[in-house]
mmCIF file of C-alpha atoms in Angstrom:
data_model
loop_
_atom_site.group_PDB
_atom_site.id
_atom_site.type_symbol
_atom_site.label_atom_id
_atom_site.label_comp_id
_atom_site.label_asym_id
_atom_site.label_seq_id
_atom_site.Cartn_x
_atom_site.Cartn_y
_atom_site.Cartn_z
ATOM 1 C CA UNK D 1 -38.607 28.625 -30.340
ATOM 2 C CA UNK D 2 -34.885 27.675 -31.441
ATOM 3 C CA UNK D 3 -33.681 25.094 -29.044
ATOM 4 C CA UNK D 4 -29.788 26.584 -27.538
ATOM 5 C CA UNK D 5 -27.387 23.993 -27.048
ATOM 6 C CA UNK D 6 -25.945 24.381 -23.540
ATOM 7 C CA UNK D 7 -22.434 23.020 -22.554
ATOM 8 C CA UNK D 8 -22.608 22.644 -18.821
ATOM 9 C CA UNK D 9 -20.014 22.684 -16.657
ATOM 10 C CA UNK D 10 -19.571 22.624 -12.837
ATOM 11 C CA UNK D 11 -16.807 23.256 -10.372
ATOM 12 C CA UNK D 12 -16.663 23.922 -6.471
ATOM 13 C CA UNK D 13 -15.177 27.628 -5.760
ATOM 14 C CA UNK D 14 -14.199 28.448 -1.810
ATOM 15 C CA UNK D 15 -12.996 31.879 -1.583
ATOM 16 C CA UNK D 16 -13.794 32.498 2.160
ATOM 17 C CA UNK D 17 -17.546 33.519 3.201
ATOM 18 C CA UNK D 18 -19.060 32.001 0.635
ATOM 19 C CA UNK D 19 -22.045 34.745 0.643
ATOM 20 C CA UNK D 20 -19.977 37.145 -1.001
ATOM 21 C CA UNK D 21 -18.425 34.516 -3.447
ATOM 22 C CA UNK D 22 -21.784 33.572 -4.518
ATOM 23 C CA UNK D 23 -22.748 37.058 -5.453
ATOM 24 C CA UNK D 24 -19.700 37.519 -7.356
ATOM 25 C CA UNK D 25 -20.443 34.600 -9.510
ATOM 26 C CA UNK D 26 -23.320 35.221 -10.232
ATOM 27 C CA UNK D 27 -22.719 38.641 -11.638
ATOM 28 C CA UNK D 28 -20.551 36.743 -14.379
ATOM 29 C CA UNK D 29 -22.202 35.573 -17.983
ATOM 30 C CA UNK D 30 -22.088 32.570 -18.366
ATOM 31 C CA UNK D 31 -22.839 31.074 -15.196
ATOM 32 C CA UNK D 32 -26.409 29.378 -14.704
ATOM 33 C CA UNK D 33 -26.600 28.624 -11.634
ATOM 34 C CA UNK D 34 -24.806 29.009 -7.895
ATOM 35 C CA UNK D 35 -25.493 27.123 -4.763
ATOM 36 C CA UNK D 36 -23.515 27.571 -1.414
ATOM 37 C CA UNK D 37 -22.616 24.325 0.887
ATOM 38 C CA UNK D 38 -20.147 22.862 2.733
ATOM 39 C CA UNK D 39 -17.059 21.074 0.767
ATOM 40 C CA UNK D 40 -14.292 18.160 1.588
ATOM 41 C CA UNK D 41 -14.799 17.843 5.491
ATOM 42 C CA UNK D 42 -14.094 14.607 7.523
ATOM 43 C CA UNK D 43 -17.800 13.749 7.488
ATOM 44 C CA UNK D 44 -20.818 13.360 5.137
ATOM 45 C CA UNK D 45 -23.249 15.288 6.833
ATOM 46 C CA UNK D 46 -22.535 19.142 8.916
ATOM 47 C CA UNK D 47 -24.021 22.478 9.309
ATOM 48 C CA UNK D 48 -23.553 25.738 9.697
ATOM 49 C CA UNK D 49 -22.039 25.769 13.481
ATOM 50 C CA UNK D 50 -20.179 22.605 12.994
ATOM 51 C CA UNK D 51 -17.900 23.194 10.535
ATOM 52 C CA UNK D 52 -14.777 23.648 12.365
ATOM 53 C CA UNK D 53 -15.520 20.117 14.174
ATOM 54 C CA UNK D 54 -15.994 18.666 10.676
ATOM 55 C CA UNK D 55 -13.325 20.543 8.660
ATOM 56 C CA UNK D 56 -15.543 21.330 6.006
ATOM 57 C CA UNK D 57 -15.096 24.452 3.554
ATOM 58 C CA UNK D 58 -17.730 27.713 2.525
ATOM 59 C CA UNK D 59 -17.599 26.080 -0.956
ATOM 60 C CA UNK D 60 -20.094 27.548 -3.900
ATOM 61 C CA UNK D 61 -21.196 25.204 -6.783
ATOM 62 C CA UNK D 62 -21.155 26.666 -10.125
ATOM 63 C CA UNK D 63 -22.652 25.308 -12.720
ATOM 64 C CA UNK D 64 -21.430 27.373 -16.331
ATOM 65 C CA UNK D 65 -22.144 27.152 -19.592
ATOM 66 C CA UNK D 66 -18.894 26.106 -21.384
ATOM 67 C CA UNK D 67 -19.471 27.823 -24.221
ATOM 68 C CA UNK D 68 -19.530 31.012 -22.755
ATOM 69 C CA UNK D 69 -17.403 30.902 -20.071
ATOM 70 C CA UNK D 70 -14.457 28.905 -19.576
ATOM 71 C CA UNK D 71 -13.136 26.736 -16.000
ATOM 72 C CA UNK D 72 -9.569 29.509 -16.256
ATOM 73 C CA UNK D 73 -12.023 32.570 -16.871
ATOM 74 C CA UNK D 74 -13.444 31.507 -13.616
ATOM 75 C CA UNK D 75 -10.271 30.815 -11.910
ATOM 76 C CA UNK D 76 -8.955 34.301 -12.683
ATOM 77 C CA UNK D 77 -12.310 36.087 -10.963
ATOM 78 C CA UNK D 78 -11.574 33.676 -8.113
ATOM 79 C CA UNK D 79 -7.948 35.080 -8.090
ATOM 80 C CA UNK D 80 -9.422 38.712 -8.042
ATOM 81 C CA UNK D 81 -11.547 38.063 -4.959
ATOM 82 C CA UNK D 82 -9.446 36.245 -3.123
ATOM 83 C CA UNK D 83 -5.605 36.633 -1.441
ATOM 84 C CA UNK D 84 -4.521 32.923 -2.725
ATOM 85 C CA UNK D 85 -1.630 32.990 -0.564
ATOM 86 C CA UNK D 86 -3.405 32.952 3.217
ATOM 87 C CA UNK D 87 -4.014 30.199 4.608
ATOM 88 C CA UNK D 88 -7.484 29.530 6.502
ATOM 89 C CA UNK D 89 -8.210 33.339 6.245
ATOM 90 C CA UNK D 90 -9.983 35.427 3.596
ATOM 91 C CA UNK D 91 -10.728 39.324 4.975
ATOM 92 C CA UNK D 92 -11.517 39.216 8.546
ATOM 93 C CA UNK D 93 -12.816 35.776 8.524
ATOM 94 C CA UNK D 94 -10.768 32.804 9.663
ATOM 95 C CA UNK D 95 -10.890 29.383 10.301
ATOM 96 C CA UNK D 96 -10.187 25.963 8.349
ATOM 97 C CA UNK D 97 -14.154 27.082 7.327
ATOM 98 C CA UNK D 98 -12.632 30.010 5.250
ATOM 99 C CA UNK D 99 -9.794 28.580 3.587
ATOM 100 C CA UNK D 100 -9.553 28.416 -0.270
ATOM 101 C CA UNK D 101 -10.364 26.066 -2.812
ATOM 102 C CA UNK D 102 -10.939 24.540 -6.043
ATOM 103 C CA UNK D 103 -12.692 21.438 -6.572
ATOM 104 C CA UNK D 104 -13.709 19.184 -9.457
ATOM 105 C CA UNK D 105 -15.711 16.543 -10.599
ATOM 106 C CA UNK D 106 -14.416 15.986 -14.108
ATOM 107 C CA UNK D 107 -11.075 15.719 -15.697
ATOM 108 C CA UNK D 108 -9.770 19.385 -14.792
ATOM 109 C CA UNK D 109 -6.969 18.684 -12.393
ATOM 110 C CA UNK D 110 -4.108 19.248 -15.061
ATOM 111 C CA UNK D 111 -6.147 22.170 -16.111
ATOM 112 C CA UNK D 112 -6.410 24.012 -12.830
ATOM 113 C CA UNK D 113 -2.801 22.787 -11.525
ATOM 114 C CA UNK D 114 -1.097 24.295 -14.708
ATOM 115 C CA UNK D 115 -3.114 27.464 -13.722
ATOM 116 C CA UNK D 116 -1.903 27.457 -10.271
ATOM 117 C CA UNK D 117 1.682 26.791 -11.331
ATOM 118 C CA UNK D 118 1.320 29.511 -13.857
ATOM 119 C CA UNK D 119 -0.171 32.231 -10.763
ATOM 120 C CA UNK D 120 2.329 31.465 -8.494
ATOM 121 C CA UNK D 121 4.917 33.389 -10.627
ATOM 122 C CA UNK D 122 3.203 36.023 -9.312
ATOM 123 C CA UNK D 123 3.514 35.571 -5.659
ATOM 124 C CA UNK D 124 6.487 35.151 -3.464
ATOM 125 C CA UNK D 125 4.846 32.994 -0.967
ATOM 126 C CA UNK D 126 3.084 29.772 -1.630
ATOM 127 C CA UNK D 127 -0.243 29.422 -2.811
ATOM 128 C CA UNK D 128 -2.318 28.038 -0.379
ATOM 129 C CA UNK D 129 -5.462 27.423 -2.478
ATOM 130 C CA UNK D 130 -6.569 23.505 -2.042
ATOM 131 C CA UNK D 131 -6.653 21.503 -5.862
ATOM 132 C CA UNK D 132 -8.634 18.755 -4.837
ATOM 133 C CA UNK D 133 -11.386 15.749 -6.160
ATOM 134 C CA UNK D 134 -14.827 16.992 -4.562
ATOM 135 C CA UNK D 135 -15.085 14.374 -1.956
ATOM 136 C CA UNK D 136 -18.490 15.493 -0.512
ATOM 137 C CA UNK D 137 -20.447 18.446 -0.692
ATOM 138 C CA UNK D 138 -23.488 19.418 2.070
ATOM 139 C CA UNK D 139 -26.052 21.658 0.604
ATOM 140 C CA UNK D 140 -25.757 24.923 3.419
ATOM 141 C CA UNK D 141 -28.768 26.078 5.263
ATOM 142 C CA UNK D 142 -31.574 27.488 3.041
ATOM 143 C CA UNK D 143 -31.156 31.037 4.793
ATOM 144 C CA UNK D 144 -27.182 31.203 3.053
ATOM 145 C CA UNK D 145 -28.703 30.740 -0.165
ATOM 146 C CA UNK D 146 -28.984 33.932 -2.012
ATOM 147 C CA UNK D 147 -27.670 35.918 1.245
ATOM 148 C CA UNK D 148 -26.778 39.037 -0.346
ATOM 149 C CA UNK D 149 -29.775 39.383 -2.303
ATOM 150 C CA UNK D 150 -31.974 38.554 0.825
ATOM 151 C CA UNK D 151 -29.922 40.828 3.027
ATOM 152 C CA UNK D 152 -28.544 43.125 0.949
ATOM 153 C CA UNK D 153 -26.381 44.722 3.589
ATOM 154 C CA UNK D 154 -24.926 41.551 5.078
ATOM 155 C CA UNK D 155 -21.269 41.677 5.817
ATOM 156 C CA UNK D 156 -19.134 40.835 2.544
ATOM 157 C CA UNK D 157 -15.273 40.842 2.455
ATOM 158 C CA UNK D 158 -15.244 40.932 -1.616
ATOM 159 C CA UNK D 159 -15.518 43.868 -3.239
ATOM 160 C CA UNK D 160 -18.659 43.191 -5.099
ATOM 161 C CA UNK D 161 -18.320 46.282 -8.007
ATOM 162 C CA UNK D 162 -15.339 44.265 -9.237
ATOM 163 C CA UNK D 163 -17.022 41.586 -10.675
ATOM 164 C CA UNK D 164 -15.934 40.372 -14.074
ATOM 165 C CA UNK D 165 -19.517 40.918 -16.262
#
């Protein structure tokens, strides 16, 4: 069996409920793996019920394979699915929870600023999606993994037949 060389790369996506964000993802080539959690709160540790008291965010970690996809093909699907301009709100869910976010582990800050700066051409009012370090990251409650697929009518606020295949 011929051995594929894999180029992996991972960033931290919030785009409000992060049930519907995961989905999205994962509808895109390229991406090998998701996993929804809680992202750059005041605290190491939260759950589900706690995250206003902790200020964490519905974060999803991607994990991509860099030769197919690239870190500004995934920004622009986060741009489709989200309204980058409201703050602490995505569809009808609000909160600090819900507000929207890019964070990284590597060296892509000048990469996803430059992509902001180029967006916000676009929009009259301010982006309001957070560029940020990942400071911490709490793996959310085994029953958010794979939501949609578990409950495949669960409430989602992105339009899932847009994904970007």
């Amino acid at each position: 069996m011929e051995q594929v060389n894999v180029n992996v790369g991972e960033i931290y996506v919030a785009g409000g409920c992060f049930w519907g964000v995961e989905t999205y993802f994962q509808l895109m080539e390229g991406i090998l793996e998701t996993e929804v959690g809680y992202a750059n709160g005041k605290t190491k540790t939260t759950e589900y019920y706690e995250l206003k008291n902790t200020g964490h965010s519905e974060t999803v970690h991607l994990k991509y394979d860099k030769n197919r996809l690239s870190l500004r093909r995934i920004m622009e699907a986060l741009f489709r699915i989200i309204d980058p301009t409201s703050l602490n709100r995505q569809g009808e869910d609000a909160g600090i929870q819900y507000r929207t976010g890019i964070y990284f582990v590597g060296e892509e800050e000048d990469e996803i600023k430059a992509f902001i700066s180029e967006r916000q051409k676009d929009y009259t009012k301010k982006i309001a999606v957070e560029v940020q370090p990942l400071k911490n990251f709490v793996r959310a409650e085994e029953y958010h993994q794979n939501y949609l697929k578990k409950n495949p009518n669960g409430y989602c606020h992105i339009d899932l037949n847009n994904s970007s295949k």
